[in-house]
Tab-separated table of N, CA and C in Angstrom:
chain	number	residue	atom	x	y	z
D	16	MET	N	0.600	-0.985	-0.526
D	16	MET	CA	0.194	0.163	-0.024
D	16	MET	C	1.034	0.788	-0.412
D	17	THR	N	0.385	2.277	-0.929
D	17	THR	CA	1.812	3.349	-0.653
D	17	THR	C	0.783	4.106	0.111
D	18	GLU	N	2.417	4.783	0.631
D	18	GLU	CA	2.693	6.156	1.640
D	18	GLU	C	0.322	7.260	1.827
D	19	ARG	N	0.543	7.333	2.965
D	19	ARG	CA	-0.092	8.363	2.756
D	19	ARG	C	0.582	9.884	2.784
D	20	LEU	N	-0.121	10.795	2.494
D	20	LEU	CA	0.187	11.973	2.312
D	20	LEU	C	-0.248	12.933	3.793
D	21	GLN	N	1.411	13.101	3.733
D	21	GLN	CA	1.177	14.511	4.790
D	21	GLN	C	1.233	15.758	5.036
D	22	PRO	N	0.456	16.900	5.826
D	22	PRO	CA	0.592	17.614	5.631
D	22	PRO	C	2.238	18.710	5.090
D	23	GLY	N	2.614	19.434	4.306
D	23	GLY	CA	3.365	19.855	3.991
D	23	GLY	C	4.282	19.014	3.301
D	24	ASP	N	3.913	17.880	3.647
D	24	ASP	CA	4.451	16.497	1.393
D	24	ASP	C	3.997	18.217	0.188
D	25	VAL	N	5.031	17.694	0.025
D	25	VAL	CA	4.488	17.994	-1.537
D	25	VAL	C	3.415	17.516	-2.494
D	26	ALA	N	2.995	18.472	-3.310
D	26	ALA	CA	2.427	17.229	-4.044
D	26	ALA	C	2.101	16.311	-5.033
D	27	PRO	N	2.069	14.780	-5.626
D	27	PRO	CA	3.187	14.371	-6.548
D	27	PRO	C	2.102	15.367	-7.882
D	28	ALA	N	3.802	15.864	-8.325
D	28	ALA	CA	3.092	16.577	-9.715
D	28	ALA	C	2.116	15.403	-10.532
D	29	PHE	N	0.282	15.988	-11.209
D	29	PHE	CA	0.464	14.783	-12.675
D	29	PHE	C	0.086	15.181	-13.562
D	30	THR	N	-0.353	14.546	-14.877
D	30	THR	CA	-1.069	15.757	-15.979
D	30	THR	C	-1.860	14.679	-16.006
D	31	LEU	N	-3.568	14.130	-15.984
D	31	LEU	CA	-4.891	12.946	-16.302
D	31	LEU	C	-5.317	14.399	-17.936
D	32	PRO	N	-6.112	13.354	-17.952
D	32	PRO	CA	-7.413	13.362	-19.045
D	32	PRO	C	-8.464	13.657	-18.691
D	33	ASP	N	-9.122	14.513	-19.114
D	33	ASP	CA	-9.904	15.354	-18.248
D	33	ASP	C	-11.894	14.377	-19.155
D	34	ALA	N	-12.427	14.962	-19.268
D	34	ALA	CA	-14.057	14.094	-19.347
D	34	ALA	C	-13.886	13.472	-20.823
D	35	ASP	N	-13.589	15.261	-21.400
D	35	ASP	CA	-12.999	15.760	-23.227
D	35	ASP	C	-12.107	15.286	-23.100
D	36	GLY	N	-10.723	14.597	-22.582
D	36	GLY	CA	-9.524	14.349	-23.342
D	36	GLY	C	-8.786	14.702	-22.779
D	37	ASN	N	-8.641	16.817	-22.873
D	37	ASN	CA	-8.460	17.573	-22.899
D	37	ASN	C	-7.283	17.085	-21.663
D	38	GLU	N	-6.064	17.089	-21.366
D	38	GLU	CA	-4.400	16.815	-20.261
D	38	GLU	C	-5.046	18.456	-19.508
D	39	VAL	N	-4.850	18.331	-17.904
D	39	VAL	CA	-4.658	18.952	-17.048
D	39	VAL	C	-3.970	18.503	-16.189
D	40	SER	N	-2.882	19.372	-15.723
D	40	SER	CA	-2.223	18.968	-15.089
D	40	SER	C	-2.174	19.535	-13.465
D	41	LEU	N	-1.456	19.387	-12.758
D	41	LEU	CA	-1.525	19.978	-11.179
D	41	LEU	C	-0.645	21.603	-11.143
D	42	ALA	N	-0.237	21.194	-12.097
D	42	ALA	CA	1.182	23.315	-12.179
D	42	ALA	C	0.129	23.984	-13.105
D	43	ASP	N	-0.865	23.368	-13.368
D	43	ASP	CA	-2.154	23.913	-14.808
D	43	ASP	C	-2.826	26.266	-13.644
D	44	HIS	N	-2.912	24.830	-11.720
D	44	HIS	CA	-2.906	25.122	-11.492
D	44	HIS	C	-2.343	26.073	-10.294
D	45	LYS	N	-0.678	25.469	-10.315
D	45	LYS	CA	-0.160	26.745	-9.810
D	45	LYS	C	-0.036	28.070	-9.581
D	46	GLY	N	-0.619	28.211	-7.611
D	46	GLY	CA	-1.174	30.093	-7.465
D	46	GLY	C	-2.185	29.875	-6.425
D	47	ARG	N	-2.709	28.694	-7.040
D	47	ARG	CA	-3.764	28.664	-6.641
D	47	ARG	C	-4.253	27.432	-5.503
D	48	LYS	N	-5.517	27.691	-4.675
D	48	LYS	CA	-5.482	26.454	-3.864
D	48	LYS	C	-6.397	24.956	-4.146
D	49	VAL	N	-5.401	24.116	-4.171
D	49	VAL	CA	-6.492	22.846	-4.883
D	49	VAL	C	-7.268	21.850	-3.743
D	50	ILE	N	-8.887	21.459	-4.032
D	50	ILE	CA	-9.571	20.448	-3.792
D	50	ILE	C	-9.011	19.431	-4.308
D	51	VAL	N	-7.933	18.819	-4.151
D	51	VAL	CA	-8.573	17.314	-4.946
D	51	VAL	C	-9.595	16.205	-4.144
D	52	TYR	N	-10.747	15.500	-5.434
D	52	TYR	CA	-10.173	14.476	-4.205
D	52	TYR	C	-11.031	13.532	-5.376
D	53	PHE	N	-10.653	12.355	-4.183
D	53	PHE	CA	-10.721	10.713	-4.668
D	53	PHE	C	-11.897	10.107	-4.906
D	54	TYR	N	-12.912	9.348	-5.583
D	54	TYR	CA	-13.542	8.982	-5.599
D	54	TYR	C	-14.013	7.392	-6.015
D	55	PRO	N	-14.467	6.556	-6.129
D	55	PRO	CA	-14.040	4.688	-6.613
D	55	PRO	C	-15.257	4.299	-7.610
D	56	ALA	N	-16.215	5.779	-7.858
D	56	ALA	CA	-16.634	5.540	-9.714
D	56	ALA	C	-17.409	6.109	-10.017
D	57	ALA	N	-17.277	6.642	-10.925
D	57	ALA	CA	-19.007	7.738	-11.381
D	57	ALA	C	-19.872	7.296	-11.544
D	58	LEU	N	-21.107	7.288	-12.116
D	58	LEU	CA	-22.086	7.066	-12.004
D	58	LEU	C	-23.092	5.892	-10.449
D	59	THR	N	-22.507	6.035	-9.652
D	59	THR	CA	-22.502	5.329	-8.550
D	59	THR	C	-23.361	6.206	-7.644
D	60	PRO	N	-23.945	5.855	-6.582
D	60	PRO	CA	-25.149	7.098	-5.665
D	60	PRO	C	-24.490	8.164	-4.834
D	61	GLY	N	-22.788	7.337	-4.294
D	61	GLY	CA	-22.887	8.341	-3.577
D	61	GLY	C	-21.024	9.108	-4.172
D	62	CYS	N	-21.196	8.395	-5.618
D	62	CYS	CA	-20.120	9.889	-5.674
D	62	CYS	C	-20.996	9.989	-6.466
D	63	THR	N	-22.124	10.255	-7.174
D	63	THR	CA	-22.709	10.911	-7.003
D	63	THR	C	-23.241	12.316	-6.208
D	64	LYS	N	-23.731	11.782	-5.264
D	64	LYS	CA	-24.025	12.386	-4.001
D	64	LYS	C	-22.219	13.611	-3.885
D	65	GLN	N	-21.461	13.499	-3.913
D	65	GLN	CA	-20.291	13.442	-3.810
D	65	GLN	C	-19.534	15.312	-5.212
D	66	ALA	N	-19.957	14.715	-6.197
D	66	ALA	CA	-20.138	15.279	-6.881
D	66	ALA	C	-20.674	16.607	-7.397
D	67	CYS	N	-21.994	15.755	-6.344
D	67	CYS	CA	-23.031	17.561	-7.015
D	67	CYS	C	-22.610	18.454	-5.662
D	68	ASP	N	-22.230	18.170	-4.457
D	68	ASP	CA	-22.391	18.472	-3.380
D	68	ASP	C	-21.313	19.816	-3.734
D	69	PHE	N	-20.384	19.473	-4.360
D	69	PHE	CA	-18.650	20.565	-5.219
D	69	PHE	C	-19.241	21.024	-5.500
D	70	THR	N	-20.246	20.738	-6.827
D	70	THR	CA	-20.579	21.059	-8.424
D	70	THR	C	-21.344	22.829	-7.798
D	71	ASP	N	-21.965	21.978	-6.120
D	71	ASP	CA	-23.444	22.768	-5.514
D	71	ASP	C	-23.029	24.188	-5.323
D	72	SER	N	-21.560	24.127	-4.304
D	72	SER	CA	-20.784	24.720	-3.294
D	72	SER	C	-18.836	24.863	-4.125
D	73	LEU	N	-19.387	25.239	-6.002
D	73	LEU	CA	-17.716	25.393	-6.158
D	73	LEU	C	-18.074	27.460	-6.332
D	74	ASP	N	-19.045	27.899	-6.900
D	74	ASP	CA	-18.734	30.114	-6.313
D	74	ASP	C	-18.731	29.507	-5.333
D	75	VAL	N	-18.913	28.960	-3.565
D	75	VAL	CA	-18.582	29.702	-2.472
D	75	VAL	C	-16.741	29.398	-2.786
D	76	LEU	N	-15.774	27.809	-3.340
D	76	LEU	CA	-15.069	28.117	-2.987
D	76	LEU	C	-14.050	28.514	-4.338
D	77	ALA	N	-14.948	28.818	-5.525
D	77	ALA	CA	-13.875	29.410	-5.961
D	77	ALA	C	-14.098	30.643	-4.843
D	78	THR	N	-15.013	31.434	-5.461
D	78	THR	CA	-14.608	32.835	-4.226
D	78	THR	C	-13.715	32.716	-3.497
D	79	ALA	N	-13.415	31.525	-2.755
D	79	ALA	CA	-12.426	31.711	-1.379
D	79	ALA	C	-11.005	31.279	-2.383
D	80	GLY	N	-10.444	31.238	-3.358
D	80	GLY	CA	-10.062	31.241	-4.431
D	80	GLY	C	-9.054	29.440	-4.241
D	81	TYR	N	-10.407	28.068	-4.559
D	81	TYR	CA	-9.986	27.119	-4.504
D	81	TYR	C	-10.643	27.026	-5.794
D	82	ASP	N	-9.793	25.867	-6.124
D	82	ASP	CA	-9.993	24.830	-7.164
D	82	ASP	C	-10.241	23.511	-7.380
D	83	VAL	N	-11.585	23.182	-7.894
D	83	VAL	CA	-11.678	21.120	-7.710
D	83	VAL	C	-11.592	20.208	-8.298
D	84	LEU	N	-10.796	19.810	-8.267
D	84	LEU	CA	-10.605	18.224	-9.502
D	84	LEU	C	-11.391	17.082	-8.951
D	85	GLY	N	-11.432	16.017	-8.964
D	85	GLY	CA	-11.679	14.422	-8.224
D	85	GLY	C	-11.638	14.141	-10.005
D	86	ILE	N	-10.096	12.553	-9.166
D	86	ILE	CA	-10.004	11.933	-9.751
D	86	ILE	C	-11.161	10.216	-9.605
D	87	SER	N	-11.132	9.636	-10.094
D	87	SER	CA	-11.636	8.298	-10.113
D	87	SER	C	-10.607	7.343	-10.875
D	88	PRO	N	-10.304	6.377	-11.650
D	88	PRO	CA	-10.062	5.170	-12.095
D	88	PRO	C	-10.803	5.266	-13.805
D	89	ASP	N	-11.470	5.922	-13.995
D	89	ASP	CA	-12.939	5.227	-14.633
D	89	ASP	C	-12.283	6.424	-15.957
D	90	ARG	N	-13.125	5.482	-17.040
D	90	ARG	CA	-12.153	6.313	-18.410
D	90	ARG	C	-13.076	7.813	-19.181
D	91	PRO	N	-12.849	8.559	-19.764
D	91	PRO	CA	-13.143	9.932	-20.163
D	91	PRO	C	-14.147	9.966	-20.493
D	92	GLU	N	-14.877	9.228	-21.318
D	92	GLU	CA	-15.284	8.945	-21.988
D	92	GLU	C	-17.070	8.526	-21.286
D	93	LYS	N	-16.488	7.964	-19.993
D	93	LYS	CA	-18.462	7.781	-18.210
D	93	LYS	C	-17.754	7.953	-17.813
D	94	LEU	N	-17.204	9.880	-17.489
D	94	LEU	CA	-16.676	10.989	-17.072
D	94	LEU	C	-17.993	11.746	-17.518
D	95	ALA	N	-17.872	11.892	-18.959
D	95	ALA	CA	-17.909	12.518	-20.090
D	95	ALA	C	-20.540	12.192	-19.369
D	96	THR	N	-20.094	10.996	-20.093
D	96	THR	CA	-21.479	10.943	-19.031
D	96	THR	C	-21.777	10.895	-17.614
D	97	PHE	N	-21.438	11.155	-16.652
D	97	PHE	CA	-21.798	11.540	-15.460
D	97	PHE	C	-21.470	12.922	-15.867
D	98	ARG	N	-21.193	13.349	-15.893
D	98	ARG	CA	-21.164	15.040	-16.008
D	98	ARG	C	-22.271	15.814	-16.366
D	99	ASP	N	-22.047	14.786	-17.904
D	99	ASP	CA	-23.105	15.553	-18.408
D	99	ASP	C	-24.785	15.240	-18.081
D	100	LYS	N	-25.556	13.521	-16.932
D	100	LYS	CA	-26.007	13.114	-16.557
D	100	LYS	C	-26.262	13.764	-15.629
D	101	GLU	N	-26.468	14.784	-14.427
D	101	GLU	CA	-25.555	14.569	-13.303
D	101	GLU	C	-24.876	16.405	-12.994
D	102	SER	N	-24.920	17.183	-14.938
D	102	SER	CA	-25.261	18.751	-15.150
D	102	SER	C	-23.837	18.813	-14.502
D	103	LEU	N	-23.233	18.571	-14.144
D	103	LEU	CA	-21.605	18.430	-12.738
D	103	LEU	C	-21.265	19.750	-12.959
D	104	LYS	N	-19.729	20.662	-12.370
D	104	LYS	CA	-19.929	21.281	-13.249
D	104	LYS	C	-18.004	21.553	-12.629
D	105	VAL	N	-17.684	20.561	-11.256
D	105	VAL	CA	-16.840	20.653	-11.237
D	105	VAL	C	-15.820	19.865	-12.153
D	106	THR	N	-14.164	20.167	-12.602
D	106	THR	CA	-13.289	19.299	-13.397
D	106	THR	C	-12.822	17.603	-13.140
D	107	LEU	N	-13.478	17.268	-13.719
D	107	LEU	CA	-13.721	15.308	-13.557
D	107	LEU	C	-11.773	14.954	-14.181
D	108	LEU	N	-11.158	14.273	-13.793
D	108	LEU	CA	-10.095	13.733	-14.330
D	108	LEU	C	-10.298	11.966	-14.838
D	109	ALA	N	-9.469	11.099	-15.326
D	109	ALA	CA	-9.627	9.785	-15.619
D	109	ALA	C	-8.020	9.353	-15.344
D	110	ASP	N	-7.958	8.227	-14.421
D	110	ASP	CA	-6.460	8.531	-14.091
D	110	ASP	C	-7.217	6.137	-14.057
D	111	PRO	N	-7.402	5.685	-15.294
D	111	PRO	CA	-7.614	4.225	-15.440
D	111	PRO	C	-6.626	3.618	-14.797
D	112	ASP	N	-4.812	3.981	-14.863
D	112	ASP	CA	-4.071	3.091	-14.392
D	112	ASP	C	-3.741	3.282	-13.039
D	113	LYS	N	-4.618	4.784	-12.556
D	113	LYS	CA	-4.768	4.495	-10.443
D	113	LYS	C	-2.751	4.727	-10.331
D	114	GLU	N	-2.631	5.054	-11.555
D	114	GLU	CA	-0.721	6.146	-11.158
D	114	GLU	C	-0.879	7.517	-10.259
D	115	VAL	N	-1.405	8.157	-10.361
D	115	VAL	CA	-2.419	8.947	-9.474
D	115	VAL	C	-2.675	9.331	-8.145
D	116	LEU	N	-3.634	7.569	-8.034
D	116	LEU	CA	-4.843	7.536	-6.975
D	116	LEU	C	-3.931	6.897	-6.182
D	117	ASN	N	-2.676	6.137	-7.219
D	117	ASN	CA	-1.241	5.498	-5.582
D	117	ASN	C	-0.506	6.553	-5.931
D	118	ALA	N	-0.184	7.326	-5.917
D	118	ALA	CA	1.429	8.562	-5.020
D	118	ALA	C	0.597	9.758	-4.560
D	119	TYR	N	-1.547	8.902	-4.297
D	119	TYR	CA	-2.357	10.267	-3.891
D	119	TYR	C	-2.214	9.601	-1.619
D	120	GLY	N	-1.951	7.811	-2.375
D	120	GLY	CA	-2.464	7.182	-1.366
D	120	GLY	C	-3.529	6.709	-1.488
D	121	ALA	N	-3.830	7.421	-2.489
D	121	ALA	CA	-6.005	7.353	-2.380
D	121	ALA	C	-6.582	5.973	-2.971
D	122	PHE	N	-4.874	4.086	-2.493
D	122	PHE	CA	-6.084	3.192	-4.167
D	122	PHE	C	-5.134	2.460	-2.846
D	123	GLY	N	-5.704	1.924	-1.384
D	123	GLY	CA	-5.355	0.555	-1.646
D	123	GLY	C	-6.334	-1.131	-1.068
D	124	GLU	N	-5.980	-0.765	0.996
D	124	GLU	CA	-6.700	-2.426	1.232
D	124	GLU	C	-7.721	-2.194	2.317
D	125	LYS	N	-9.424	-2.184	0.968
D	125	LYS	CA	-10.757	-1.711	1.773
D	125	LYS	C	-11.265	-3.587	2.493
D	126	LYS	N	-11.794	-2.601	3.200
D	126	LYS	CA	-12.895	-3.817	4.096
D	126	LYS	C	-13.806	-3.401	3.739
D	127	ASN	N	-14.406	-4.137	3.598
D	127	ASN	CA	-16.496	-4.220	3.673
D	127	ASN	C	-16.892	-5.014	3.153
D	128	TYR	N	-17.288	-5.302	3.536
D	128	TYR	CA	-18.896	-6.405	4.858
D	128	TYR	C	-18.371	-8.190	5.187
D	129	GLY	N	-16.615	-7.411	5.775
D	129	GLY	CA	-16.077	-8.909	6.030
D	129	GLY	C	-15.432	-8.482	5.049
D	130	ARG	N	-14.956	-8.297	3.464
D	130	ARG	CA	-14.445	-9.006	2.840
D	130	ARG	C	-13.298	-7.941	2.675
D	131	THR	N	-12.023	-8.234	2.285
D	131	THR	CA	-10.504	-7.181	1.668
D	131	THR	C	-10.592	-7.584	0.401
D	132	TYR	N	-10.241	-6.121	0.329
D	132	TYR	CA	-10.281	-6.006	-1.185
D	132	TYR	C	-9.134	-4.987	-1.522
D	133	MET	N	-8.945	-4.209	-3.162
D	133	MET	CA	-7.971	-3.315	-3.169
D	133	MET	C	-8.542	-2.576	-3.900
D	134	GLY	N	-9.369	-1.075	-3.846
D	134	GLY	CA	-9.593	-0.239	-4.207
D	134	GLY	C	-9.776	0.764	-3.776
D	135	VAL	N	-10.433	1.738	-4.393
D	135	VAL	CA	-10.277	3.362	-4.267
D	135	VAL	C	-10.694	3.563	-2.836
D	136	ILE	N	-10.187	4.337	-1.891
D	136	ILE	CA	-10.298	5.034	-0.906
D	136	ILE	C	-10.805	6.283	-0.559
D	137	ARG	N	-11.919	6.558	-0.696
D	137	ARG	CA	-12.356	8.279	-1.031
D	137	ARG	C	-11.460	9.042	-0.213
D	138	SER	N	-10.778	9.949	-0.841
D	138	SER	CA	-9.665	10.933	-0.106
D	138	SER	C	-10.204	12.402	-0.775
D	139	THR	N	-9.323	13.232	-0.103
D	139	THR	CA	-9.530	14.957	-0.124
D	139	THR	C	-7.892	15.347	0.114
D	140	ILE	N	-7.528	15.711	-1.077
D	140	ILE	CA	-5.825	16.251	-0.264
D	140	ILE	C	-5.927	18.066	-1.194
D	141	VAL	N	-6.450	18.820	0.007
D	141	VAL	CA	-5.761	20.040	-0.434
D	141	VAL	C	-4.976	20.306	-0.571
D	142	VAL	N	-4.583	21.194	-1.081
D	142	VAL	CA	-3.374	21.457	-2.444
D	142	VAL	C	-3.098	23.107	-2.244
D	143	ASP	N	-2.162	23.991	-1.483
D	143	ASP	CA	-1.443	25.013	-1.170
D	143	ASP	C	-1.670	25.940	-2.656
D	144	GLU	N	-0.886	26.771	-2.840
D	144	GLU	CA	-0.485	27.542	-3.798
D	144	GLU	C	0.644	27.394	-4.290
D	145	GLN	N	1.564	26.959	-3.426
D	145	GLN	CA	3.194	26.801	-3.194
D	145	GLN	C	2.711	25.477	-3.900
D	146	GLY	N	1.934	24.646	-4.080
D	146	GLY	CA	1.552	22.752	-4.832
D	146	GLY	C	2.265	22.537	-2.819
D	147	LYS	N	1.628	22.389	-1.787
D	147	LYS	CA	2.624	21.810	-1.433
D	147	LYS	C	1.014	21.302	-0.163
D	148	VAL	N	0.758	19.617	0.334
D	148	VAL	CA	-0.108	19.213	1.403
D	148	VAL	C	-0.355	20.317	2.633
D	149	GLU	N	-1.976	20.720	2.169
D	149	GLU	CA	-2.044	22.115	3.407
D	149	GLU	C	-2.944	20.753	4.338
D	150	ARG	N	-4.046	20.248	3.174
D	150	ARG	CA	-4.913	18.767	4.764
D	150	ARG	C	-4.901	17.354	3.559
D	151	ALA	N	-4.659	16.504	4.204
D	151	ALA	CA	-4.967	15.508	3.702
D	151	ALA	C	-5.896	14.588	4.063
D	152	LEU	N	-6.906	14.031	3.476
D	152	LEU	CA	-7.903	12.912	4.329
D	152	LEU	C	-8.304	12.787	3.866
D	153	TYR	N	-8.620	10.847	4.716
D	153	TYR	CA	-8.470	10.017	4.187
D	153	TYR	C	-9.653	8.969	4.552
D	154	ASN	N	-10.283	8.431	3.929
D	154	ASN	CA	-11.215	7.440	4.348
D	154	ASN	C	-12.654	8.444	4.363
D	155	VAL	N	-13.412	9.472	3.905
D	155	VAL	CA	-14.138	9.726	3.981
D	155	VAL	C	-15.407	10.078	3.485
D	156	ARG	N	-16.167	10.118	4.594
D	156	ARG	CA	-17.823	10.022	3.751
D	156	ARG	C	-18.279	11.302	2.980
D	157	ALA	N	-19.163	10.420	1.241
D	157	ALA	CA	-19.591	11.180	0.448
D	157	ALA	C	-21.193	11.903	0.803
D	158	THR	N	-21.082	11.754	2.006
D	158	THR	CA	-22.744	12.330	2.478
D	158	THR	C	-22.274	13.545	3.728
D	159	GLY	N	-22.442	14.734	3.224
D	159	GLY	CA	-21.419	15.629	4.076
D	159	GLY	C	-20.506	16.335	4.151
D	160	HIS	N	-19.715	15.274	3.028
D	160	HIS	CA	-17.981	15.951	2.655
D	160	HIS	C	-17.120	17.111	2.766
D	161	VAL	N	-18.068	17.444	2.158
D	161	VAL	CA	-17.958	18.939	1.014
D	161	VAL	C	-18.747	20.441	1.813
D	162	ALA	N	-19.125	20.191	2.771
D	162	ALA	CA	-19.915	21.044	4.206
D	162	ALA	C	-18.378	20.807	5.255
D	163	LYS	N	-18.466	20.091	5.078
D	163	LYS	CA	-16.890	19.730	6.292
D	163	LYS	C	-15.830	20.592	6.208
D	164	ILE	N	-15.676	20.423	4.738
D	164	ILE	CA	-14.761	20.929	3.336
D	164	ILE	C	-14.870	21.915	4.268
D	165	ILE	N	-15.606	23.329	4.081
D	165	ILE	CA	-16.122	24.485	4.077
D	165	ILE	C	-16.209	25.057	5.501
D	166	LYS	N	-16.269	24.130	6.331
D	166	LYS	CA	-16.234	24.270	7.425
D	166	LYS	C	-14.792	24.901	8.125
D	167	ASP	N	-14.527	23.387	8.362
D	167	ASP	CA	-12.727	22.980	8.147
D	167	ASP	C	-12.337	23.915	7.805
D	168	LEU	N	-11.357	24.099	6.624
D	168	LEU	CA	-11.447	25.746	5.723
D	168	LEU	C	-11.766	27.156	5.832
D	169	GLY	N	-12.853	26.671	7.331
D	169	GLY	CA	-12.798	28.729	7.196
D	169	GLY	C	-13.334	29.365	6.332
D	170	ILE	N	-14.667	28.526	5.540
D	170	ILE	CA	-14.532	29.294	4.867
D	170	ILE	C	-16.573	29.967	4.502
C-alpha cells in the first residue's frame, strides 16, 4: 500500500485527461489552492452525491480561491456521461492506470462487509498555492463531506 500524504508534503505532480480528453495538470493551478478529491466510480450513488455537493459549492470555493479536481479510475468517456447526466461543473479527471491514486495514497486495501479487497479510498487532499499538501483526509464519507471541508477551511 502506498504511503498517505501528510501536511507539508509536496503534492505529487500529475497530468490526466478530463472528461473531454483534454490534459489537465496540477501545475496548471499553481498560485491557487486546489481541492483534489478521489472517488471510486462515476455514476454510483455516493460518488454522484459527492460530485453534486462539490458542484453546488463550486462558486463558494472558487470565490475563496480554491479549484476542485475529482479523480477516479474511470475512462474519460464515462466521466463525460457522468458530467452530462448529473450537470456537474467540477473538473473530472481519468486515472485508469491508478498512478495518481497510488501517488496520493488513495488506492489500497479496503474492508467491506467482512471482505478485504483493493480499491479506491475516498480521499480529499487540499493543496496550497505553492503545491504543498495543506490537508490530507482519507476514508471520508461521501455525504456531508463538502460542507465539512468548507467549515474546516473557514470559508
